[in-house]
Protein backbone atom coordinates (compact mmCIF):
# COMPACT_ATOMS: atom_id res chain seq x y z
CA MET A 1 21.90 23.02 -11.36
CA PHE A 2 19.68 20.55 -12.22
CA ARG A 3 17.37 21.36 -15.07
CA THR A 4 14.47 19.64 -14.94
CA ALA A 5 12.61 17.90 -18.43
CA SER A 6 9.93 16.70 -19.36
CA GLY A 7 8.84 13.19 -20.13
CA PRO A 8 5.92 10.99 -21.37
CA ARG A 9 3.56 9.36 -17.92
CA VAL A 10 0.57 7.03 -18.46
CA PHE A 11 -2.76 8.81 -17.91
CA ARG A 12 -4.34 6.63 -15.00
CA GLN A 13 -8.36 7.54 -13.60
CA THR A 14 -8.45 8.04 -9.77
CA SER A 15 -9.55 8.54 -7.34
CA ALA A 16 -8.32 7.64 -3.96
CA ALA A 17 -7.59 11.09 -2.77
CA ALA A 18 -4.42 11.46 -0.54
CA GLY A 19 -5.83 14.30 1.89
CA ALA A 20 -2.89 17.24 1.54
CA VAL A 21 -3.80 19.62 -1.01
CA ALA A 22 -0.82 19.56 -2.93
CA LEU A 23 0.04 23.54 -4.26
CA ILE A 24 3.16 22.30 -3.80
CA ALA A 25 4.18 18.69 -3.95
CA LEU A 26 7.30 18.91 -1.12
CA GLY A 27 7.67 19.68 1.83
CA ALA A 28 9.80 17.80 4.84
CA SER A 29 12.10 15.59 5.34
CA PRO A 30 10.55 12.52 7.03
CA ALA A 31 13.39 14.09 10.36
CA ALA A 32 11.79 17.35 10.30
CA ALA A 33 7.86 16.07 10.74
CA GLU A 34 9.22 13.97 13.51
CA ASP A 35 10.09 16.82 15.45
CA PRO A 36 7.41 18.40 17.83
CA GLU A 37 8.83 20.00 19.44
CA PRO A 38 11.53 22.96 16.22
CA GLY A 39 14.20 24.18 18.72
CA LEU A 40 14.88 27.19 15.20
CA VAL A 41 11.30 28.54 14.75
CA LEU A 42 11.15 30.00 10.87
CA ASP A 43 10.21 34.05 11.11
CA ARG A 44 7.07 33.88 8.31
CA ILE A 45 7.51 34.24 4.52
CA ALA A 46 5.38 36.36 2.26
CA PRO A 47 4.04 34.57 -0.43
CA PHE A 48 5.49 35.49 -4.01
CA GLU A 49 2.61 36.62 -6.07
CA GLY A 50 2.00 37.64 -9.24
CA VAL A 51 6.32 37.48 -10.62
CA GLU A 52 6.86 36.91 -13.93
CA PRO A 53 9.48 34.79 -15.94
CA GLY A 54 12.77 35.39 -15.86
CA SER A 55 13.26 37.45 -13.37
CA THR A 56 14.62 36.32 -9.74
CA LEU A 57 13.41 36.12 -6.40
CA SER A 58 15.26 36.76 -3.27
CA VAL A 59 14.34 33.64 -0.60
CA PRO A 60 14.45 34.53 3.38
CA ALA A 61 15.57 32.20 6.32
CA THR A 62 15.38 33.95 8.99
CA PHE A 63 15.32 31.70 12.80
CA THR A 64 15.13 32.31 16.11
CA SER A 65 16.51 28.65 18.55
CA THR A 66 14.17 28.44 21.01
CA GLY A 67 15.51 26.49 22.70
CA SER A 68 17.70 26.36 26.02
CA GLU A 69 20.61 25.16 24.90
CA ALA A 70 24.07 26.44 22.54
CA LEU A 71 23.89 25.15 18.64
CA SER A 72 26.64 24.65 17.13
CA LYS A 73 25.47 23.95 13.46
CA VAL A 74 22.05 24.42 12.22
CA TRP A 75 20.69 23.54 8.91
CA VAL A 76 19.06 25.74 6.59
CA SER A 77 16.95 23.56 2.87
CA TYR A 78 15.74 25.40 0.03
CA GLN A 79 13.23 22.37 -1.79
CA VAL A 80 11.69 24.23 -5.06
CA SER A 81 9.36 22.99 -7.53
CA ARG A 82 9.42 22.76 -11.12
CA GLY A 83 8.48 25.91 -12.48
CA LEU A 84 11.74 27.28 -9.57
CA ARG A 85 15.58 27.16 -10.71
CA ILE A 86 17.92 28.23 -7.52
CA SER A 87 20.05 30.15 -9.78
CA GLU A 88 23.65 30.98 -7.12
CA LEU A 89 24.16 27.91 -4.99
CA PRO A 90 26.74 28.73 -1.46
CA SER A 91 29.87 27.06 -1.74
CA ASN A 92 28.20 25.34 2.35
CA CYS A 93 25.43 24.26 0.64
CA ARG A 94 24.40 21.06 -1.96
CA ALA A 95 21.82 20.17 -4.00
CA TRP A 96 19.57 17.30 -5.09
CA LYS A 97 17.05 16.62 -7.58
CA VAL A 98 14.29 15.33 -5.72
CA GLY A 99 10.91 13.34 -6.42
CA GLY A 100 9.61 12.49 -10.60
CA PHE A 101 8.13 9.82 -9.12
CA ASP A 102 4.03 8.83 -9.40
CA GLU A 103 3.54 10.96 -6.31
CA THR A 104 5.46 13.41 -6.11
CA PRO A 105 6.65 15.76 -9.78
CA VAL A 106 10.52 16.53 -10.20
CA SER A 107 12.31 19.32 -7.58
CA THR A 108 14.99 20.64 -6.52
CA LYS A 109 16.50 21.12 -2.17
CA ALA A 110 19.77 22.35 -1.38
CA VAL A 111 21.34 22.26 1.95
CA CYS A 112 23.71 24.41 3.80
CA SER A 113 25.69 23.66 6.57
CA PHE A 114 26.44 26.60 9.59
CA GLU A 115 28.81 25.64 12.31
CA GLN A 116 28.41 28.70 13.78
CA ARG A 117 27.24 29.10 17.92
CA VAL A 118 23.66 29.60 18.05
CA GLU A 119 22.59 31.20 21.34
CA PRO A 120 19.57 30.24 23.04
CA GLY A 121 16.67 32.44 21.89
CA GLY A 122 18.69 34.33 19.51
CA VAL A 123 17.61 35.08 15.45
CA TYR A 124 19.31 34.64 12.49
CA ALA A 125 19.12 34.76 8.92
CA PRO A 126 22.00 33.88 6.29
CA GLU A 127 23.77 37.37 5.67
CA LYS A 128 22.21 35.98 1.80
CA ASP A 129 18.97 36.04 0.62
CA LEU A 130 18.66 32.08 -1.56
CA PRO A 131 18.24 34.02 -5.01
CA VAL A 132 16.07 31.81 -6.89
CA LYS A 133 15.16 32.31 -10.51
CA VAL A 134 11.13 31.78 -12.30
CA LEU A 135 11.92 30.24 -15.99
CA ASP A 136 9.51 30.52 -18.29
CA ASN A 137 7.20 27.40 -17.73
CA ALA A 138 6.32 28.59 -13.93
CA LEU A 139 2.59 28.85 -12.85
CA TYR A 140 1.44 27.60 -9.80
CA ASP A 141 5.65 27.52 -8.63
CA GLY A 142 6.92 26.31 -4.29
CA VAL A 143 9.76 26.45 -1.82
CA THR A 144 9.95 24.24 0.64
CA VAL A 145 11.85 26.28 3.96
CA VAL A 146 13.46 24.13 7.27
CA ALA A 147 15.51 25.37 9.52
CA SER A 148 16.78 22.61 11.23
CA SER A 149 19.13 21.67 14.20
CA TYR A 150 19.99 18.77 12.38
CA ASP A 151 20.73 17.45 8.52
CA ASN A 152 17.98 17.61 6.74
CA THR A 153 19.35 16.23 3.39
CA PRO A 154 17.10 13.47 1.12
CA GLY A 155 17.21 10.18 1.83
CA ASP A 156 15.60 7.65 -0.37
CA GLU A 157 12.82 10.61 -2.18
CA ALA A 158 16.52 12.19 -3.95
CA SER A 159 16.52 10.81 -7.76
CA GLY A 160 19.44 12.91 -8.62
CA GLY A 161 23.01 14.58 -6.78
CA PRO A 162 24.06 15.68 -3.94
CA VAL A 163 26.16 19.19 -6.71
CA GLN A 164 28.38 21.16 -4.96
CA GLY A 165 27.70 24.72 -4.70
CA THR A 166 30.39 26.91 -6.60
CA ALA A 167 29.08 30.22 -5.16
CA PRO A 168 30.93 32.09 -2.33
CA ALA A 169 29.87 30.38 0.92
CA VAL A 170 27.06 32.49 3.33
CA ARG A 171 27.50 32.28 7.01
CA LEU A 172 24.90 33.39 9.36
CA THR A 173 24.23 37.03 10.95
CA GLY A 174 22.88 37.84 14.31
CA ARG A 175 19.23 40.33 13.27
CA THR A 176 16.32 41.55 15.49
CA GLY A 177 12.55 42.23 15.02
CA ALA A 178 11.71 38.53 14.69
CA THR A 179 8.34 37.75 13.93
CA PRO A 180 7.59 33.87 14.29
CA SER A 181 5.16 31.48 12.46
CA GLY A 182 5.94 28.66 14.63
CA GLU A 183 7.32 26.29 12.88
CA ASP A 184 10.62 25.20 11.37
CA VAL A 185 9.30 24.50 7.79
CA LEU A 186 7.10 27.14 5.70
CA GLU A 187 5.93 26.48 2.48
CA VAL A 188 5.66 29.13 0.81
CA PRO A 189 3.42 29.71 -2.37
CA VAL A 190 4.94 31.63 -5.50
CA LYS A 191 2.39 32.40 -8.48
CA ALA A 192 3.31 33.59 -11.22
CA VAL A 193 2.76 35.00 -14.37
CA ASN A 194 1.64 32.76 -17.04
CA THR A 195 -0.46 30.85 -18.98
CA ALA A 196 -0.93 27.16 -19.89
CA ASP A 197 -2.58 25.76 -23.31
CA LEU A 198 -4.96 22.53 -22.57
CA GLN A 199 -5.70 21.08 -26.21
CA VAL A 200 -7.86 17.47 -27.72
CA THR A 201 -6.99 16.72 -30.67
CA GLY A 202 -10.57 14.59 -32.58
CA ALA A 203 -10.48 12.06 -36.07
CA ARG A 204 -11.59 10.31 -38.34
CA LEU A 205 -12.54 7.10 -38.81
CA GLN A 206 -13.52 5.28 -42.34
CA GLY A 207 -14.91 2.51 -42.46
CA ARG A 208 -18.26 -0.04 -43.07
CA VAL A 209 -20.94 -1.51 -41.57
CA GLY A 210 -19.68 -4.58 -39.09
CA ASP A 211 -15.86 -2.46 -39.90
CA LYS A 212 -14.01 -3.01 -36.02
CA VAL A 213 -12.00 0.37 -36.50
CA LYS A 214 -9.06 2.10 -34.20
CA LEU A 215 -10.13 5.81 -32.75
CA THR A 216 -6.84 8.19 -30.49
CA VAL A 217 -8.00 10.62 -29.42
CA LYS A 218 -5.05 13.38 -27.98
CA PHE A 219 -5.27 15.60 -25.06
CA THR A 220 -1.64 18.18 -24.34
CA ASN A 221 -0.53 21.01 -22.29
CA ALA A 222 1.07 23.43 -25.17
CA GLY A 223 2.42 25.24 -21.91
CA PRO A 224 4.83 27.49 -21.96
CA ALA A 225 3.41 26.76 -18.36
CA TRP A 226 3.51 23.32 -15.78
CA VAL A 227 0.49 22.57 -14.04
CA ASN A 228 0.30 21.84 -10.62
CA ASP A 229 -3.01 22.86 -8.73
CA ARG A 230 -4.60 20.22 -7.30
CA LYS A 231 -4.54 17.76 -4.46
CA VAL A 232 -2.45 15.49 -5.30
CA GLY A 233 -4.95 12.08 -5.93
CA GLU A 234 -6.64 13.35 -7.84
CA PRO A 235 -5.91 14.24 -12.44
CA ALA A 236 -5.03 17.88 -13.32
CA THR A 237 -8.42 17.03 -15.54
CA ARG A 238 -10.35 15.29 -16.69
CA VAL A 239 -11.50 14.70 -20.82
CA PHE A 240 -14.90 13.15 -21.99
CA VAL A 241 -14.63 11.32 -24.78
CA ARG A 242 -18.35 10.95 -26.34
CA MET A 243 -18.46 7.65 -29.48
CA PRO A 244 -20.01 8.46 -32.81
CA ALA A 245 -23.41 7.43 -33.59
CA GLY A 246 -24.37 3.60 -33.68
CA THR A 247 -21.49 2.81 -33.02
CA THR A 248 -20.33 0.41 -29.71
CA VAL A 249 -17.25 0.14 -27.60
CA THR A 250 -15.49 -3.15 -28.22
CA LYS A 251 -11.78 -2.36 -26.02
CA GLY A 252 -11.99 0.96 -23.96
CA HIS A 253 -8.69 2.23 -22.81
CA GLY A 254 -7.63 1.26 -19.65
CA PHE A 255 -7.37 4.89 -18.09
CA CYS A 256 -11.04 6.09 -18.54
CA ASP A 257 -14.27 5.14 -16.80
CA ARG A 258 -17.81 4.63 -19.09
CA LYS A 259 -20.44 6.61 -17.53
CA SER A 260 -23.23 5.79 -19.47
CA ALA A 261 -23.47 4.65 -23.54
CA GLY A 262 -20.92 6.38 -25.22
CA LEU A 263 -19.87 7.81 -23.06
CA TYR A 264 -16.44 7.82 -21.57
CA GLU A 265 -14.04 9.70 -18.30
CA CYS A 266 -10.56 9.90 -18.48
CA GLY A 267 -7.95 11.68 -15.97
CA THR A 268 -4.60 11.95 -16.35
CA SER A 269 -2.16 9.89 -13.68
CA GLN A 270 -0.72 12.70 -12.11
CA ALA A 271 -2.84 15.61 -10.50
CA TRP A 272 0.29 18.03 -12.06
CA ILE A 273 1.11 18.56 -16.31
CA ASP A 274 3.88 19.20 -17.16
CA GLU A 275 4.03 21.49 -21.00
CA GLY A 276 4.59 19.70 -23.42
CA TYR A 277 3.15 16.63 -21.94
CA PRO A 278 1.12 14.66 -24.75
CA GLY A 279 -1.47 11.86 -24.42
CA THR A 280 -3.62 9.23 -25.76
CA TYR A 281 -6.83 7.93 -24.94
CA THR A 282 -7.26 4.78 -28.11
CA PHE A 283 -10.25 2.37 -28.32
CA GLU A 284 -11.41 -0.48 -30.96
CA LEU A 285 -15.07 0.21 -32.37
CA ARG A 286 -17.92 -1.23 -33.78
CA ILE A 287 -19.56 0.23 -36.49
CA ASP A 288 -22.89 -1.54 -36.18
CA LYS A 289 -25.21 1.66 -39.22
CA ALA A 290 -24.63 3.31 -40.61
CA VAL A 291 -26.40 6.68 -39.55
CA ALA A 292 -25.65 10.99 -41.52
CA GLY A 293 -24.46 12.49 -39.29
CA ALA A 294 -22.56 10.56 -36.80
CA GLU A 295 -19.72 12.58 -35.28
CA GLY A 296 -18.53 11.99 -31.36
CA SER A 297 -16.82 15.20 -29.34
CA VAL A 298 -14.03 14.52 -27.20
CA ALA A 299 -13.62 17.96 -24.39
CA LEU A 300 -12.03 18.88 -21.55
CA GLU A 301 -14.13 19.24 -18.42
CA ASP A 302 -16.05 21.96 -17.82
CA ALA A 303 -13.97 23.22 -14.64
CA PRO A 304 -12.69 27.12 -14.32
CA ARG A 305 -8.57 27.64 -15.87
CA PRO A 306 -8.10 30.44 -15.34
CA TYR A 307 -4.49 29.13 -16.69
CA ASP A 308 -5.88 28.69 -20.16
CA PRO A 309 -7.12 31.58 -22.05
CA ASP A 310 -7.57 29.76 -25.59
CA LYS A 311 -11.32 27.90 -25.46
CA THR A 312 -10.91 27.60 -29.15
CA ASN A 313 -9.43 23.73 -28.75
CA ASP A 314 -10.86 22.42 -25.41
CA LYS A 315 -12.88 20.39 -27.79
CA ALA A 316 -12.49 18.70 -31.18
CA GLY A 317 -14.65 16.41 -33.60
CA ILE A 318 -14.62 12.78 -34.26
CA ALA A 319 -16.13 12.27 -37.27
CA LEU A 320 -16.83 8.49 -39.40
CA ALA A 321 -17.24 8.41 -43.12
CA VAL A 322 -19.51 4.61 -43.42
CA THR A 323 -19.14 3.08 -46.42
């Protein structure tokens, strides 16, 4: 099965909100979105709360056929975010790596086909729930489950695959006591017990009056978890850079905005931050005069981060020695 890897991305400050809340940036295929009255309706699936990294979840997919005619083939798909991994894929399923583009983090989508007669009004489920492993980087994750009467394989959003399942094929079995959700697509949150250490690194500068010096400060998610708790279009966090007294910014970072004299607000390019993500903000400063004890700072925004208990590295100094 696919393994996700974090890679460097450019920081960008963005103000365009994309509307939908993205606890997990998954969702249905365009075909599913165009089906106003689904012929298959999923049962409710409770969120997975307080799960431990290393544990395995059992993801159900019980559905009711609400159409007026029998179906000869149906599909059930499962899309898991990057803190989760499908640990056993039946041979009647295929999996794709999905996303990894500007607004979508990497995920894995598995589509299972069932060539069986599905009667109107019948309640069915795969005979075995899908096993999904909670990875060491899990925190705010999720599974999207879709039941459909059409092939729900990914289109252009696929970035890898397909991989054919190798575990024994599963069949649909009849069920009783359905609790229909009214939907053919369900986004199921998975909240892991984990932490992510967001931290900043300052700098030490030296120069003479009139010199231009390069300032580089860093922002890092030291993990172990990735963080995906913001709306699409919002930066995952904001970083404030305050310049040392006696200096003027002659060249700013392309993805930071000036808020006031000597103060810049910088954001991340995405609504999520991969574990191990390293980023830098670089400025050019002119030393205008010597100011005793002049020191700037780089700091994370003052916002709740319940997953980040270590606050000692949320702020760092920018020292300036004028020779």
